[in-house]
PDB file of N, CA and C and ligand atoms in Angstrom:
ATOM      1  N   MET A 215     -16.336 -27.328   6.274  1.00 87.00           N
ATOM      2  CA  MET A 215     -17.721 -27.166   5.720  1.00 87.00           C
ATOM      3  C   MET A 215     -17.827 -26.169   5.584  1.00 87.00           C
ATOM      4  N   GLN A 216     -17.671 -25.015   6.463  1.00 88.00           N
ATOM      5  CA  GLN A 216     -18.057 -23.647   6.174  1.00 88.00           C
ATOM      6  C   GLN A 216     -17.273 -23.096   5.330  1.00 88.00           C
ATOM      7  N   GLU A 217     -16.250 -23.468   5.619  1.00 90.00           N
ATOM      8  CA  GLU A 217     -15.414 -22.896   4.527  1.00 90.00           C
ATOM      9  C   GLU A 217     -15.724 -23.105   3.060  1.00 90.00           C
ATOM     10  N   SER A 218     -15.989 -24.229   2.961  1.00 91.00           N
ATOM     11  CA  SER A 218     -16.644 -24.451   1.497  1.00 91.00           C
ATOM     12  C   SER A 218     -17.755 -23.707   0.856  1.00 91.00           C
ATOM     13  N   MET A 219     -18.630 -23.001   1.730  1.00 92.00           N
ATOM     14  CA  MET A 219     -19.591 -22.102   1.080  1.00 92.00           C
ATOM     15  C   MET A 219     -18.828 -21.090   0.916  1.00 92.00           C
ATOM     16  N   SER A 220     -17.283 -20.882   0.941  1.00 94.00           N
ATOM     17  CA  SER A 220     -16.580 -19.504   0.456  1.00 94.00           C
ATOM     18  C   SER A 220     -15.886 -19.774  -0.775  1.00 94.00           C
ATOM     19  N   TYR A 221     -16.286 -20.724  -1.680  1.00 96.00           N
ATOM     20  CA  TYR A 221     -15.637 -21.187  -2.684  1.00 96.00           C
ATOM     21  C   TYR A 221     -16.695 -21.245  -4.199  1.00 96.00           C
ATOM     22  N   GLU A 222     -16.145 -20.627  -4.811  1.00 96.00           N
ATOM     23  CA  GLU A 222     -17.344 -20.837  -6.040  1.00 96.00           C
ATOM     24  C   GLU A 222     -16.456 -22.005  -6.683  1.00 96.00           C
ATOM     25  N   CYS A 223     -17.134 -23.184  -7.401  1.00 97.00           N
ATOM     26  CA  CYS A 223     -16.732 -24.140  -7.770  1.00 97.00           C
ATOM     27  C   CYS A 223     -16.714 -24.000  -9.253  1.00 97.00           C
ATOM     28  N   ARG A 224     -16.089 -24.194 -10.345  1.00 96.00           N
ATOM     29  CA  ARG A 224     -15.453 -24.148 -11.545  1.00 96.00           C
ATOM     30  C   ARG A 224     -15.440 -25.381 -12.090  1.00 96.00           C
ATOM     31  N   HIS A 225     -16.250 -26.195 -12.860  1.00 96.00           N
ATOM     32  CA  HIS A 225     -16.131 -27.332 -13.900  1.00 96.00           C
ATOM     33  C   HIS A 225     -14.886 -27.206 -14.978  1.00 96.00           C
ATOM     34  N   MET A 226     -14.096 -27.213 -14.878  1.00 97.00           N
ATOM     35  CA  MET A 226     -12.965 -27.043 -15.724  1.00 97.00           C
ATOM     36  C   MET A 226     -12.917 -28.311 -17.022  1.00 97.00           C
ATOM     37  N   GLY A 227     -13.691 -29.313 -17.352  1.00 94.00           N
ATOM     38  CA  GLY A 227     -13.716 -30.359 -18.013  1.00 94.00           C
ATOM     39  C   GLY A 227     -13.655 -31.384 -17.341  1.00 94.00           C
ATOM     40  N   GLY A 228     -13.984 -32.538 -17.980  1.00 93.00           N
ATOM     41  CA  GLY A 228     -13.590 -33.666 -17.448  1.00 93.00           C
ATOM     42  C   GLY A 228     -13.832 -34.033 -16.029  1.00 93.00           C
ATOM     43  N   TYR A 229     -12.623 -34.263 -15.316  1.00 95.00           N
ATOM     44  CA  TYR A 229     -13.115 -34.234 -13.900  1.00 95.00           C
ATOM     45  C   TYR A 229     -12.117 -33.262 -13.202  1.00 95.00           C
ATOM     46  N   GLU A 230     -11.774 -32.465 -13.555  1.00 97.00           N
ATOM     47  CA  GLU A 230     -11.259 -31.268 -13.311  1.00 97.00           C
ATOM     48  C   GLU A 230     -11.800 -30.064 -12.659  1.00 97.00           C
ATOM     49  N   PHE A 231     -11.654 -29.552 -11.472  1.00 97.00           N
ATOM     50  CA  PHE A 231     -12.556 -28.086 -10.890  1.00 97.00           C
ATOM     51  C   PHE A 231     -11.572 -27.354 -10.607  1.00 97.00           C
ATOM     52  N   ASP A 232     -11.931 -26.126 -10.823  1.00 98.00           N
ATOM     53  CA  ASP A 232     -11.272 -25.126 -10.032  1.00 98.00           C
ATOM     54  C   ASP A 232     -12.286 -24.257  -8.977  1.00 98.00           C
ATOM     55  N   LEU A 233     -11.437 -24.175  -7.482  1.00 97.00           N
ATOM     56  CA  LEU A 233     -11.787 -24.203  -6.421  1.00 97.00           C
ATOM     57  C   LEU A 233     -11.813 -22.225  -6.253  1.00 97.00           C
ATOM     58  N   ALA A 234     -12.559 -21.635  -6.829  1.00 97.00           N
ATOM     59  CA  ALA A 234     -11.853 -19.716  -6.561  1.00 97.00           C
ATOM     60  C   ALA A 234     -12.795 -19.569  -5.392  1.00 97.00           C
ATOM     61  N   PRO A 235     -11.750 -18.199  -4.436  1.00 96.00           N
ATOM     62  CA  PRO A 235     -12.762 -17.617  -3.175  1.00 96.00           C
ATOM     63  C   PRO A 235     -13.564 -16.369  -3.583  1.00 96.00           C
ATOM     64  N   ILE A 236     -14.830 -16.903  -3.310  1.00 95.00           N
ATOM     65  CA  ILE A 236     -16.041 -15.928  -3.650  1.00 95.00           C
ATOM     66  C   ILE A 236     -15.654 -14.618  -2.518  1.00 95.00           C
ATOM     67  N   GLY A 237     -15.599 -13.168  -3.201  1.00 89.00           N
ATOM     68  CA  GLY A 237     -15.706 -12.142  -1.364  1.00 89.00           C
ATOM     69  C   GLY A 237     -14.029 -12.042  -0.860  1.00 89.00           C
ATOM     70  N   GLY A 238     -13.139 -12.659  -1.265  1.00 91.00           N
ATOM     71  CA  GLY A 238     -12.089 -12.482  -0.311  1.00 91.00           C
ATOM     72  C   GLY A 238     -10.963 -13.443  -0.350  1.00 91.00           C
ATOM     73  N   PRO A 239     -10.028 -13.091   0.659  1.00 93.00           N
ATOM     74  CA  PRO A 239      -9.308 -14.059   0.815  1.00 93.00           C
ATOM     75  C   PRO A 239      -9.491 -15.006   1.995  1.00 93.00           C
ATOM     76  N   ILE A 240      -9.490 -16.494   1.685  1.00 91.00           N
ATOM     77  CA  ILE A 240     -10.126 -17.463   2.983  1.00 91.00           C
ATOM     78  C   ILE A 240      -8.977 -17.464   3.773  1.00 91.00           C
ATOM     79  N   PRO A 241      -9.086 -17.425   5.473  1.00 89.00           N
ATOM     80  CA  PRO A 241      -8.019 -17.884   6.322  1.00 89.00           C
ATOM     81  C   PRO A 241      -7.348 -19.430   5.564  1.00 89.00           C
ATOM     82  N   PHE A 242      -6.119 -19.425   5.871  1.00 89.00           N
ATOM     83  CA  PHE A 242      -5.299 -20.297   5.013  1.00 89.00           C
ATOM     84  C   PHE A 242      -4.628 -20.495   3.697  1.00 89.00           C
ATOM     85  N   TYR A 243      -5.687 -20.025   3.009  1.00 91.00           N
ATOM     86  CA  TYR A 243      -5.717 -20.287   1.991  1.00 91.00           C
ATOM     87  C   TYR A 243      -5.556 -19.031   0.920  1.00 91.00           C
ATOM     88  N   GLY A 244      -5.917 -17.792   1.266  1.00 93.00           N
ATOM     89  CA  GLY A 244      -6.128 -16.719   0.979  1.00 93.00           C
ATOM     90  C   GLY A 244      -6.792 -16.338  -0.367  1.00 93.00           C
ATOM     91  N   THR A 245      -6.251 -15.806  -1.505  1.00 94.00           N
ATOM     92  CA  THR A 245      -6.891 -16.117  -2.653  1.00 94.00           C
ATOM     93  C   THR A 245      -6.945 -16.759  -3.829  1.00 94.00           C
ATOM     94  N   TRP A 246      -5.765 -18.048  -3.063  1.00 94.00           N
ATOM     95  CA  TRP A 246      -5.753 -19.046  -3.750  1.00 94.00           C
ATOM     96  C   TRP A 246      -6.613 -20.215  -5.076  1.00 94.00           C
ATOM     97  N   VAL A 247      -6.734 -19.882  -6.234  1.00 96.00           N
ATOM     98  CA  VAL A 247      -7.793 -20.750  -6.766  1.00 96.00           C
ATOM     99  C   VAL A 247      -7.117 -22.424  -6.624  1.00 96.00           C
ATOM    100  N   CYS A 248      -7.666 -23.207  -6.187  1.00 96.00           N
ATOM    101  CA  CYS A 248      -7.513 -24.501  -6.267  1.00 96.00           C
ATOM    102  C   CYS A 248      -7.842 -25.615  -7.212  1.00 96.00           C
ATOM    103  N   LYS A 249      -6.956 -26.458  -7.201  1.00 98.00           N
ATOM    104  CA  LYS A 249      -7.360 -27.602  -8.156  1.00 98.00           C
ATOM    105  C   LYS A 249      -7.452 -28.661  -7.726  1.00 98.00           C
ATOM    106  N   VAL A 250      -8.747 -29.121  -7.949  1.00 97.00           N
ATOM    107  CA  VAL A 250      -9.269 -30.638  -7.868  1.00 97.00           C
ATOM    108  C   VAL A 250      -9.826 -31.451  -8.596  1.00 97.00           C
ATOM    109  N   HIS A 251      -9.148 -32.753  -8.337  1.00 97.00           N
ATOM    110  CA  HIS A 251      -9.104 -33.950  -9.640  1.00 97.00           C
ATOM    111  C   HIS A 251     -10.169 -34.725  -8.628  1.00 97.00           C
ATOM    112  N   GLU A 252     -10.965 -35.251  -9.472  1.00 94.00           N
ATOM    113  CA  GLU A 252     -12.158 -36.494  -9.083  1.00 94.00           C
ATOM    114  C   GLU A 252     -11.719 -37.243  -9.745  1.00 94.00           C
ATOM    115  N   ASN A 253     -11.459 -38.809  -9.550  1.00 91.00           N
ATOM    116  CA  ASN A 253     -11.411 -40.059  -9.509  1.00 91.00           C
ATOM    117  C   ASN A 253     -13.435 -40.814  -9.275  1.00 91.00           C
ATOM    118  N   TYR A 254     -13.646 -40.291 -10.716  1.00 79.00           N
ATOM    119  CA  TYR A 254     -15.201 -40.713 -10.335  1.00 79.00           C
ATOM    120  C   TYR A 254     -14.981 -42.492 -10.234  1.00 79.00           C
ATOM    121  N   ASN A 255     -14.573 -43.479 -10.866  1.00 83.00           N
ATOM    122  CA  ASN A 255     -14.472 -44.915 -10.306  1.00 83.00           C
ATOM    123  C   ASN A 255     -13.943 -45.150  -8.888  1.00 83.00           C
ATOM    124  N   ASN A 256     -13.627 -45.107  -8.558  1.00 84.00           N
ATOM    125  CA  ASN A 256     -13.203 -44.844  -6.908  1.00 84.00           C
ATOM    126  C   ASN A 256     -13.023 -44.181  -6.117  1.00 84.00           C
ATOM    127  N   ASN A 257     -13.873 -43.050  -6.286  1.00 85.00           N
ATOM    128  CA  ASN A 257     -14.310 -41.834  -5.193  1.00 85.00           C
ATOM    129  C   ASN A 257     -13.368 -41.466  -4.628  1.00 85.00           C
ATOM    130  N   VAL A 258     -11.951 -41.041  -5.147  1.00 92.00           N
ATOM    131  CA  VAL A 258     -10.620 -40.593  -4.600  1.00 92.00           C
ATOM    132  C   VAL A 258     -10.700 -39.132  -5.403  1.00 92.00           C
ATOM    133  N   TYR A 259     -10.630 -38.019  -4.491  1.00 95.00           N
ATOM    134  CA  TYR A 259     -10.656 -36.699  -5.123  1.00 95.00           C
ATOM    135  C   TYR A 259      -8.958 -36.484  -4.605  1.00 95.00           C
ATOM    136  N   THR A 260      -8.653 -36.198  -5.428  1.00 95.00           N
ATOM    137  CA  THR A 260      -6.956 -34.909  -4.981  1.00 95.00           C
ATOM    138  C   THR A 260      -6.790 -33.796  -5.111  1.00 95.00           C
ATOM    139  N   CYS A 261      -6.528 -33.268  -3.995  1.00 97.00           N
ATOM    140  CA  CYS A 261      -6.705 -31.331  -4.000  1.00 97.00           C
ATOM    141  C   CYS A 261      -5.168 -30.981  -3.704  1.00 97.00           C
ATOM    142  N   GLU A 262      -4.826 -30.034  -4.737  1.00 96.00           N
ATOM    143  CA  GLU A 262      -3.249 -29.345  -4.620  1.00 96.00           C
ATOM    144  C   GLU A 262      -3.008 -28.815  -2.980  1.00 96.00           C
ATOM    145  N   CYS A 263      -3.998 -28.639  -2.812  1.00 96.00           N
ATOM    146  CA  CYS A 263      -3.894 -27.970  -1.112  1.00 96.00           C
ATOM    147  C   CYS A 263      -3.100 -28.967  -0.235  1.00 96.00           C
ATOM    148  N   CYS A 264      -3.144 -30.333  -0.758  1.00 95.00           N
ATOM    149  CA  CYS A 264      -2.688 -31.626   0.395  1.00 95.00           C
ATOM    150  C   CYS A 264      -3.329 -31.433   1.870  1.00 95.00           C
ATOM    151  N   LYS A 265      -4.083 -30.924   1.877  1.00 94.00           N
ATOM    152  CA  LYS A 265      -4.743 -30.966   2.947  1.00 94.00           C
ATOM    153  C   LYS A 265      -4.812 -32.136   4.351  1.00 94.00           C
ATOM    154  N   PHE A 266      -5.351 -33.434   3.038  1.00 94.00           N
ATOM    155  CA  PHE A 266      -5.699 -34.747   3.626  1.00 94.00           C
ATOM    156  C   PHE A 266      -4.216 -35.283   3.730  1.00 94.00           C
ATOM    157  N   ASP A 267      -3.524 -35.248   2.671  1.00 93.00           N
ATOM    158  CA  ASP A 267      -2.215 -35.754   2.836  1.00 93.00           C
ATOM    159  C   ASP A 267      -1.453 -35.473   3.949  1.00 93.00           C
ATOM    160  N   ARG A 268      -1.606 -33.592   4.517  1.00 94.00           N
ATOM    161  CA  ARG A 268      -0.669 -33.583   5.613  1.00 94.00           C
ATOM    162  C   ARG A 268      -1.189 -33.486   7.020  1.00 94.00           C
ATOM    163  N   ASP A 269      -2.782 -33.091   7.222  1.00 92.00           N
ATOM    164  CA  ASP A 269      -3.724 -33.572   8.408  1.00 92.00           C
ATOM    165  C   ASP A 269      -5.109 -34.491   8.462  1.00 92.00           C
ATOM    166  N   GLY A 270      -4.719 -35.278   7.495  1.00 92.00           N
ATOM    167  CA  GLY A 270      -5.374 -36.466   7.553  1.00 92.00           C
ATOM    168  C   GLY A 270      -7.188 -35.958   7.459  1.00 92.00           C
ATOM    169  N   MET A 271      -7.292 -34.765   7.036  1.00 92.00           N
ATOM    170  CA  MET A 271      -8.606 -34.518   7.639  1.00 92.00           C
ATOM    171  C   MET A 271      -8.757 -33.687   6.134  1.00 92.00           C
ATOM    172  N   ILE A 272     -10.621 -34.040   5.220  1.00 94.00           N
ATOM    173  CA  ILE A 272     -10.521 -33.741   4.169  1.00 94.00           C
ATOM    174  C   ILE A 272     -10.498 -32.062   4.058  1.00 94.00           C
ATOM    175  N   CYS A 273     -10.485 -31.747   2.856  1.00 96.00           N
ATOM    176  CA  CYS A 273      -9.942 -30.029   2.867  1.00 96.00           C
ATOM    177  C   CYS A 273     -11.656 -29.358   2.383  1.00 96.00           C
ATOM    178  N   CYS A 274     -11.709 -28.211   2.159  1.00 95.00           N
ATOM    179  CA  CYS A 274     -13.110 -27.533   2.005  1.00 95.00           C
ATOM    180  C   CYS A 274     -13.192 -27.553   0.502  1.00 95.00           C
ATOM    181  N   HIS A 275     -12.145 -27.878  -0.413  1.00 97.00           N
ATOM    182  CA  HIS A 275     -12.347 -27.797  -1.374  1.00 97.00           C
ATOM    183  C   HIS A 275     -12.879 -28.752  -2.172  1.00 97.00           C
ATOM    184  N   ILE A 276     -12.238 -30.075  -1.420  1.00 96.00           N
ATOM    185  CA  ILE A 276     -13.168 -31.541  -1.665  1.00 96.00           C
ATOM    186  C   ILE A 276     -14.599 -31.530  -1.591  1.00 96.00           C
ATOM    187  N   LEU A 277     -14.680 -30.979  -0.157  1.00 95.00           N
ATOM    188  CA  LEU A 277     -16.011 -31.131   0.238  1.00 95.00           C
ATOM    189  C   LEU A 277     -17.174 -30.494  -0.738  1.00 95.00           C
ATOM    190  N   LYS A 278     -16.602 -29.004  -1.416  1.00 96.00           N
ATOM    191  CA  LYS A 278     -17.310 -28.200  -2.209  1.00 96.00           C
ATOM    192  C   LYS A 278     -17.643 -28.981  -3.360  1.00 96.00           C
ATOM    193  N   VAL A 279     -16.671 -29.903  -4.175  1.00 96.00           N
ATOM    194  CA  VAL A 279     -16.216 -30.546  -5.345  1.00 96.00           C
ATOM    195  C   VAL A 279     -17.735 -31.837  -4.986  1.00 96.00           C
ATOM    196  N   MET A 280     -17.518 -32.430  -3.302  1.00 94.00           N
ATOM    197  CA  MET A 280     -18.579 -33.448  -3.595  1.00 94.00           C
ATOM    198  C   MET A 280     -19.734 -33.209  -3.743  1.00 94.00           C
ATOM    199  N   LYS A 281     -19.872 -31.697  -2.657  1.00 94.00           N
ATOM    200  CA  LYS A 281     -21.501 -31.216  -3.105  1.00 94.00           C
ATOM    201  C   LYS A 281     -21.953 -30.717  -4.510  1.00 94.00           C
ATOM    202  N   GLU A 282     -21.176 -30.317  -5.300  1.00 93.00           N
ATOM    203  CA  GLU A 282     -21.435 -30.157  -6.839  1.00 93.00           C
ATOM    204  C   GLU A 282     -21.678 -31.161  -7.633  1.00 93.00           C
ATOM    205  N   VAL A 283     -21.283 -32.257  -7.273  1.00 92.00           N
ATOM    206  CA  VAL A 283     -21.063 -33.749  -8.197  1.00 92.00           C
ATOM    207  C   VAL A 283     -22.279 -34.705  -7.455  1.00 92.00           C
ATOM    208  N   ARG A 284     -22.859 -33.693  -6.265  1.00 93.00           N
ATOM    209  CA  ARG A 284     -23.707 -34.477  -5.441  1.00 93.00           C
ATOM    210  C   ARG A 284     -23.251 -35.912  -4.841  1.00 93.00           C
ATOM    211  N   VAL A 285     -22.272 -35.675  -4.011  1.00 91.00           N
ATOM    212  CA  VAL A 285     -21.633 -37.089  -2.898  1.00 91.00           C
ATOM    213  C   VAL A 285     -22.443 -36.469  -1.846  1.00 91.00           C
ATOM    214  N   TYR A 286     -22.864 -37.367  -1.064  1.00 88.00           N
ATOM    215  CA  TYR A 286     -23.759 -36.949  -0.260  1.00 88.00           C
ATOM    216  C   TYR A 286     -22.972 -37.746   0.802  1.00 88.00           C
ATOM    217  N   ASP A 287     -22.392 -38.724   0.767  1.00 91.00           N
ATOM    218  CA  ASP A 287     -21.384 -39.575   1.707  1.00 91.00           C
ATOM    219  C   ASP A 287     -20.268 -39.632   1.268  1.00 91.00           C
ATOM    220  N   ILE A 288     -19.761 -39.300   2.624  1.00 90.00           N
ATOM    221  CA  ILE A 288     -17.959 -38.711   2.407  1.00 90.00           C
ATOM    222  C   ILE A 288     -17.492 -40.880   2.662  1.00 90.00           C
ATOM    223  N   PRO A 289     -16.771 -41.153   1.289  1.00 90.00           N
ATOM    224  CA  PRO A 289     -16.313 -42.324   1.119  1.00 90.00           C
ATOM    225  C   PRO A 289     -15.181 -42.376   2.449  1.00 90.00           C
ATOM    226  N   GLU A 290     -15.368 -43.435   2.939  1.00 88.00           N
ATOM    227  CA  GLU A 290     -14.441 -44.450   3.589  1.00 88.00           C
ATOM    228  C   GLU A 290     -13.095 -44.079   3.748  1.00 88.00           C
ATOM    229  N   THR A 291     -12.432 -43.498   2.691  1.00 89.00           N
ATOM    230  CA  THR A 291     -11.202 -43.629   2.431  1.00 89.00           C
ATOM    231  C   THR A 291     -11.054 -42.062   3.002  1.00 89.00           C
ATOM    232  N   TYR A 292     -11.950 -41.382   3.426  1.00 91.00           N
ATOM    233  CA  TYR A 292     -11.539 -40.059   4.304  1.00 91.00           C
ATOM    234  C   TYR A 292     -11.656 -40.098   5.410  1.00 91.00           C
ATOM    235  N   ILE A 293     -12.173 -41.530   5.805  1.00 89.00           N
ATOM    236  CA  ILE A 293     -12.932 -41.100   7.659  1.00 89.00           C
ATOM    237  C   ILE A 293     -11.711 -42.204   8.055  1.00 89.00           C
ATOM    238  N   LEU A 294     -10.619 -41.653   8.650  1.00 88.00           N
ATOM    239  CA  LEU A 294      -9.522 -42.364   9.295  1.00 88.00           C
ATOM    240  C   LEU A 294      -9.696 -42.803  10.525  1.00 88.00           C
ATOM    241  N   LYS A 295      -9.690 -43.706  10.943  1.00 85.00           N
ATOM    242  CA  LYS A 295     -10.056 -44.789  12.166  1.00 85.00           C
ATOM    243  C   LYS A 295      -9.552 -43.210  13.510  1.00 85.00           C
ATOM    244  N   ARG A 296      -8.083 -42.527  13.313  1.00 83.00           N
ATOM    245  CA  ARG A 296      -8.113 -41.387  14.662  1.00 83.00           C
ATOM    246  C   ARG A 296      -9.021 -40.388  14.863  1.00 83.00           C
ATOM    247  N   TRP A 297     -10.008 -40.544  13.622  1.00 84.00           N
ATOM    248  CA  TRP A 297     -10.957 -39.255  13.817  1.00 84.00           C
ATOM    249  C   TRP A 297     -12.576 -40.086  14.306  1.00 84.00           C
ATOM    250  N   THR A 298     -12.412 -40.997  14.595  1.00 85.00           N
ATOM    251  CA  THR A 298     -13.772 -42.000  15.467  1.00 85.00           C
ATOM    252  C   THR A 298     -13.745 -42.054  16.682  1.00 85.00           C
ATOM    253  N   TRP A 299     -15.081 -42.418  17.147  1.00 85.00           N
ATOM    254  CA  TRP A 299     -14.882 -42.808  18.253  1.00 85.00           C
ATOM    255  C   TRP A 299     -13.812 -44.104  18.875  1.00 85.00           C
ATOM    256  N   ASP A 300     -14.032 -44.333  17.958  1.00 81.00           N
ATOM    257  CA  ASP A 300     -12.793 -45.420  18.373  1.00 81.00           C
ATOM    258  C   ASP A 300     -11.330 -45.403  18.303  1.00 81.00           C
ATOM    259  N   ALA A 301     -11.197 -44.555  18.270  1.00 78.00           N
ATOM    260  CA  ALA A 301     -10.204 -43.637  18.232  1.00 78.00           C
ATOM    261  C   ALA A 301      -9.022 -44.343  19.459  1.00 78.00           C
ATOM    262  N   ALA A 302      -9.614 -44.369  20.566  1.00 79.00           N
ATOM    263  CA  ALA A 302      -8.660 -45.014  21.785  1.00 79.00           C
ATOM    264  C   ALA A 302      -8.082 -46.438  21.699  1.00 79.00           C
ATOM    265  N   ALA A 303      -9.235 -46.874  21.035  1.00 77.00           N
ATOM    266  CA  ALA A 303      -8.520 -48.547  20.628  1.00 77.00           C
ATOM    267  C   ALA A 303      -7.534 -48.498  19.622  1.00 77.00           C
ATOM    268  N   VAL A 304      -7.506 -47.701  18.699  1.00 70.00           N
ATOM    269  CA  VAL A 304      -6.156 -47.789  17.818  1.00 70.00           C
ATOM    270  C   VAL A 304      -5.347 -46.849  18.059  1.00 70.00           C
ATOM    271  N   LEU A 305      -5.313 -45.860  18.707  1.00 72.00           N
ATOM    272  CA  LEU A 305      -4.100 -45.038  19.470  1.00 72.00           C
ATOM    273  C   LEU A 305      -3.719 -45.659  20.548  1.00 72.00           C
ATOM    274  N   GLY A 306      -4.293 -46.516  21.568  1.00 72.00           N
ATOM    275  CA  GLY A 306      -3.813 -46.800  22.663  1.00 72.00           C
ATOM    276  C   GLY A 306      -3.888 -45.794  23.819  1.00 72.00           C
ATOM    277  N   GLU A 307      -2.751 -45.978  24.671  1.00 59.00           N
ATOM    278  CA  GLU A 307      -2.793 -44.863  25.744  1.00 59.00           C
ATOM    279  C   GLU A 307      -2.022 -43.448  25.344  1.00 59.00           C
ATOM    280  N   THR A 308      -2.604 -42.529  25.909  1.00 58.00           N
ATOM    281  CA  THR A 308      -2.170 -41.177  25.326  1.00 58.00           C
ATOM    282  C   THR A 308      -1.316 -40.600  25.640  1.00 58.00           C
ATOM    283  N   GLY A 309      -0.389 -41.414  27.338  1.00 45.00           N
ATOM    284  CA  GLY A 309       0.851 -40.991  27.747  1.00 45.00           C
ATOM    285  C   GLY A 309       0.527 -40.562  28.855  1.00 45.00           C
ATOM    286  N   GLY A 310      -0.878 -40.037  28.990  1.00 44.00           N
ATOM    287  CA  GLY A 310      -1.021 -39.095  30.004  1.00 44.00           C
ATOM    288  C   GLY A 310      -1.974 -39.836  31.274  1.00 44.00           C
ATOM    289  N   SER A 311      -1.937 -39.417  32.618  1.00 45.00           N
ATOM    290  CA  SER A 311      -2.868 -40.301  33.771  1.00 45.00           C
ATOM    291  C   SER A 311      -4.312 -40.577  33.066  1.00 45.00           C
ATOM    292  N   GLU A 312      -4.794 -40.298  32.040  1.00 49.00           N
ATOM    293  CA  GLU A 312      -6.268 -40.225  32.342  1.00 49.00           C
ATOM    294  C   GLU A 312      -6.576 -41.005  30.339  1.00 49.00           C
ATOM    295  N   LYS A 313      -7.350 -41.776  30.193  1.00 52.00           N
ATOM    296  CA  LYS A 313      -7.441 -41.873  28.802  1.00 52.00           C
ATOM    297  C   LYS A 313      -8.278 -40.667  28.338  1.00 52.00           C
ATOM    298  N   PRO A 314      -8.505 -40.785  27.154  1.00 51.00           N
ATOM    299  CA  PRO A 314      -9.419 -39.676  26.656  1.00 51.00           C
ATOM    300  C   PRO A 314     -11.372 -40.118  27.013  1.00 51.00           C
ATOM    301  N   LYS A 315     -11.602 -39.097  27.200  1.00 56.00           N
ATOM    302  CA  LYS A 315     -13.061 -39.185  27.249  1.00 56.00           C
ATOM    303  C   LYS A 315     -13.941 -39.600  25.634  1.00 56.00           C
ATOM    304  N   LEU A 316     -14.060 -40.108  25.520  1.00 56.00           N
ATOM    305  CA  LEU A 316     -15.071 -40.726  24.230  1.00 56.00           C
ATOM    306  C   LEU A 316     -16.506 -40.382  24.661  1.00 56.00           C
ATOM    307  N   ARG A 317     -17.410 -40.089  23.921  1.00 54.00           N
ATOM    308  CA  ARG A 317     -18.772 -40.227  24.334  1.00 54.00           C
ATOM    309  C   ARG A 317     -19.276 -41.082  23.368  1.00 54.00           C
TER     310      ARG A 317
HETATM  311 ZN1  LIG B 634      -7.541 -28.459  -1.099  1.00 75.12          ZN
END
C-alpha cells in the first residue's frame, strides 16, 4: 500500500493504465513504467510485474489502479487462504514442533 503512493496512475484509455514512479526509482521496480489492465466485468486486474502470479500478493500497481477507479474492497480473487487467519487449517502442520501462532 505504501509503495502505491509512489506511483502516478495514467489512464491510457479503455481499461489500460500506466503506473509511473514519482520522484525516483522504487525498490524492486526501479523506474519501470508498469502496465495494468482492468477487467471491469469480473474485477480482475492484471499487471505486467506478475507479482500476484509469483508471490500470491497483490502488487502496488494494482492497488493504485483500484484506488483510482474507486474500488474500495479487494476482490475475493486476490485474498488467498494462505494469507488469512485460517491458513493453518489450509496448510496443515508446518513441519516444526509448534503450530503457527495465529491471533
Ligand atoms: Zn504490478
